Amino acid sequence: MKKILFEGTELSGKSDLINEVALQLARRGCRVQVNAGQLNKQSSAVTRALAYADRANSTHLREFGYTWALLLDSFPENDNDFFIQERSFPSVIAFSQVFNPLGINRYFGRILARQYPSFDYNFFVTASLEARRHRLSNRPEATELDSMVLTRPDRIEALDRRIRRVLSREPNYHEIDTTFRDISESAHKIVGIVL
């Protein structure tokens, strides 16, 4: 099973790209599992750690719980050809560095990330702020992080820089800019890389 990671901040085109990659791989006869959140949904240890994080009333304890869950996580056993994950440890480290400057992952994230399962291919999806603003105008409901594209674009740019810094150290790193590129064309390029 080939394991593929897609990282990227809000409105970069990550989800649409993942769906198109999965579709193109399926058309070629590949069995594909697309996943977000924890890798192994059946792991009770991970579920308990996430429940602890959700109940925590402190930013630091919440971050500790989420990091603990990531370190307990592992790829599920299955017979798929591809496992596609949306976001993992690079996002966690970047969010800590930008939003929680005293958090555990600001200082120890890169060390802890070595304990997290590694991916065969690592894609960083990005887009210009103008493209993100356009996508936001077409989105029926914006999340708080989506809204930062308008209110705090400096934070989005900081997250992009930090995710790139962490992810670019991983094997088979590729950057996909969806600003001007058609999603289908970008997906075709990715499929060519992973097959």
Coordinates of C-alpha atoms in Angstrom, one line a residue:
M1 CA 0.0 0.0 0.0
K2 CA 1.4 3.4 -1.0
K3 CA 0.8 6.1 1.6
I4 CA 0.3 9.7 0.4
L5 CA 0.0 12.8 2.5
F6 CA -1.6 16.1 1.4
E7 CA -0.8 19.1 3.5
G8 CA -2.0 22.7 3.0
T9 CA -3.8 25.5 4.7
E10 CA -7.4 26.7 4.3
L11 CA -8.8 27.1 0.8
S12 CA -5.6 25.9 -0.9
G13 CA -7.6 23.4 -3.0
K14 CA -6.5 20.4 -1.0
S15 CA -9.8 18.6 -0.6
D16 CA -10.8 19.0 -4.3
L17 CA -7.4 17.8 -5.4
I18 CA -7.5 14.8 -3.1
N19 CA -11.0 13.8 -4.5
E20 CA -9.7 14.2 -8.1
V21 CA -6.6 12.1 -7.4
A22 CA -8.7 9.4 -5.8
L23 CA -11.0 9.4 -8.8
Q24 CA -8.2 9.2 -11.4
L25 CA -6.5 6.4 -9.5
A26 CA -9.9 4.5 -9.2
R27 CA -10.4 4.9 -12.9
R28 CA -7.1 3.1 -13.4
G29 CA -8.3 0.2 -11.3
C30 CA -6.6 1.1 -8.0
R31 CA -8.3 0.6 -4.7
V32 CA -8.0 3.9 -2.8
Q33 CA -8.8 4.9 0.8
V34 CA -9.2 8.7 1.5
N35 CA -8.8 9.7 5.1
A36 CA -8.8 12.8 7.3
G37 CA -8.2 12.9 11.1
Q38 CA -6.7 9.9 12.8
L39 CA -5.2 7.3 10.6
N40 CA -6.7 4.3 12.3
K41 CA -10.4 5.0 13.1
Q42 CA -10.6 1.7 15.0
S43 CA -7.8 2.4 17.5
S44 CA -9.4 2.9 21.0
A45 CA -6.1 4.3 22.4
V46 CA -6.2 7.1 19.8
T47 CA -9.9 7.7 20.4
R48 CA -9.3 8.0 24.1
A49 CA -6.5 10.5 23.7
L50 CA -8.6 12.6 21.3
A51 CA -11.5 12.5 23.8
Y52 CA -9.1 13.7 26.5
A53 CA -8.0 16.6 24.2
D54 CA -11.5 17.6 23.5
R55 CA -12.4 17.8 27.2
A56 CA -9.2 19.7 28.2
N57 CA -9.9 23.3 29.3
S58 CA -6.3 24.5 28.6
T59 CA -4.7 25.1 25.2
H60 CA -1.5 23.4 26.3
L61 CA -3.4 20.3 27.6
R62 CA -5.5 20.1 24.4
E63 CA -2.3 20.2 22.3
F64 CA -0.7 17.6 24.5
G65 CA -3.8 15.3 24.0
Y66 CA -3.8 15.7 20.3
T67 CA -0.1 15.1 20.1
W68 CA -0.4 12.0 22.3
A69 CA -3.2 10.7 19.9
L70 CA -0.9 11.2 16.9
L71 CA 2.0 9.3 18.5
L72 CA -0.3 6.4 19.3
D73 CA -1.7 6.3 15.7
S74 CA -0.7 3.9 13.0
F75 CA -1.9 3.0 9.5
P76 CA -4.8 0.6 9.4
E77 CA -4.4 -2.8 8.0
N78 CA -6.2 -3.1 4.6
D79 CA -5.7 -4.3 1.1
N80 CA -6.0 -0.9 -0.7
D81 CA -3.4 0.2 -3.2
F82 CA -3.4 3.7 -1.9
F83 CA -4.0 5.4 1.4
I84 CA -4.5 9.2 1.0
Q85 CA -4.3 11.3 4.2
E86 CA -5.4 14.9 4.5
R87 CA -3.1 16.7 7.0
S88 CA -1.0 15.2 9.7
F89 CA 2.0 16.2 11.9
P90 CA 3.4 19.0 9.8
S91 CA 0.1 20.9 10.2
V92 CA 0.1 20.2 13.9
I93 CA 3.6 21.6 14.3
A94 CA 2.8 24.7 12.1
F95 CA -0.4 25.5 14.0
S96 CA 1.4 25.2 17.3
Q97 CA 4.2 27.5 16.1
V98 CA 1.8 30.1 14.8
F99 CA -1.1 30.0 17.3
N100 CA 0.4 28.5 20.5
P101 CA 3.9 29.8 20.9
L102 CA 4.4 28.1 24.3
G103 CA 3.1 24.7 23.1
I104 CA 4.9 21.4 23.1
N105 CA 5.0 21.2 19.3
R106 CA 6.7 24.6 18.9
Y107 CA 9.8 23.1 20.4
F108 CA 9.5 19.4 20.2
G109 CA 7.3 18.9 17.2
R110 CA 10.0 17.8 14.7
I111 CA 11.4 15.3 17.3
L112 CA 8.0 13.9 18.1
A113 CA 7.1 13.8 14.4
R114 CA 9.8 11.1 13.9
Q115 CA 7.6 8.8 16.0
Y116 CA 4.6 9.4 13.7
P117 CA 4.1 7.0 10.7
S118 CA 5.8 8.2 7.6
F119 CA 4.4 8.6 4.1
D120 CA 5.7 7.4 0.8
Y121 CA 4.8 10.7 -0.9
N122 CA 4.4 14.1 0.7
F123 CA 2.5 16.9 -1.2
F124 CA 2.2 20.5 -0.1
V125 CA -0.8 22.2 -1.7
T126 CA -0.8 26.0 -1.9
A127 CA -2.5 28.9 -3.7
S128 CA -2.3 32.6 -3.8
L129 CA -4.3 34.7 -1.4
E130 CA -6.3 36.1 -4.3
A131 CA -7.3 32.6 -5.4
R132 CA -8.3 31.7 -1.8
R133 CA -10.4 34.9 -1.5
H134 CA -12.2 33.9 -4.7
R135 CA -12.8 30.4 -3.3
L136 CA -14.1 31.8 0.0
S137 CA -16.6 34.0 -1.9
N138 CA -18.1 30.8 -3.4
R139 CA -18.2 28.8 -0.2
P140 CA -21.6 28.8 1.5
E141 CA -20.3 28.6 5.0
A142 CA -16.9 29.7 6.2
T143 CA -15.0 28.4 9.2
E144 CA -13.1 30.6 11.5
L145 CA -9.8 29.5 9.8
D146 CA -11.3 30.2 6.4
S147 CA -12.2 33.7 7.5
M148 CA -8.5 34.4 8.3
V149 CA -7.9 34.5 4.6
L150 CA -9.7 37.9 4.7
T151 CA -8.9 39.1 8.3
R152 CA -5.4 37.7 8.9
P153 CA -3.7 36.8 5.7
D154 CA -0.4 37.1 7.4
R155 CA -1.3 34.1 9.6
I156 CA -2.2 32.0 6.6
E157 CA 1.2 32.9 5.0
A158 CA 3.0 32.1 8.2
L159 CA 1.2 28.7 8.4
D160 CA 2.2 28.0 4.8
R161 CA 5.8 28.8 5.4
R162 CA 6.0 26.6 8.5
I163 CA 4.2 23.6 6.9
R164 CA 6.6 23.9 4.0
R165 CA 9.6 24.0 6.3
V166 CA 8.6 20.9 8.1
L167 CA 7.2 18.9 5.1
S168 CA 10.0 19.7 2.7
R169 CA 12.4 17.5 4.8
E170 CA 10.3 14.4 4.1
P171 CA 11.0 12.0 1.3
N172 CA 9.3 12.4 -2.1
Y173 CA 8.3 16.0 -1.3
H174 CA 6.4 17.9 -4.0
E175 CA 4.7 21.3 -4.0
I176 CA 1.5 21.8 -6.0
D177 CA 0.3 25.4 -6.6
T178 CA -3.4 25.4 -7.5
T179 CA -3.7 29.1 -8.2
F180 CA -3.7 28.9 -12.0
R181 CA -3.6 25.2 -12.5
D182 CA -6.7 23.2 -13.3
I183 CA -7.5 20.6 -10.5
S184 CA -7.8 17.8 -13.0
E185 CA -4.4 18.7 -14.5
S186 CA -2.8 18.9 -11.1
A187 CA -4.3 15.5 -10.1
H188 CA -3.0 14.0 -13.4
K189 CA 0.5 15.2 -12.5
I190 CA 0.3 13.6 -9.0
V191 CA -1.0 10.3 -10.4
G192 CA 2.0 10.2 -12.7
I193 CA 4.3 10.7 -9.7
V194 CA 2.7 8.0 -7.5
L195 CA 2.1 5.3 -10.0

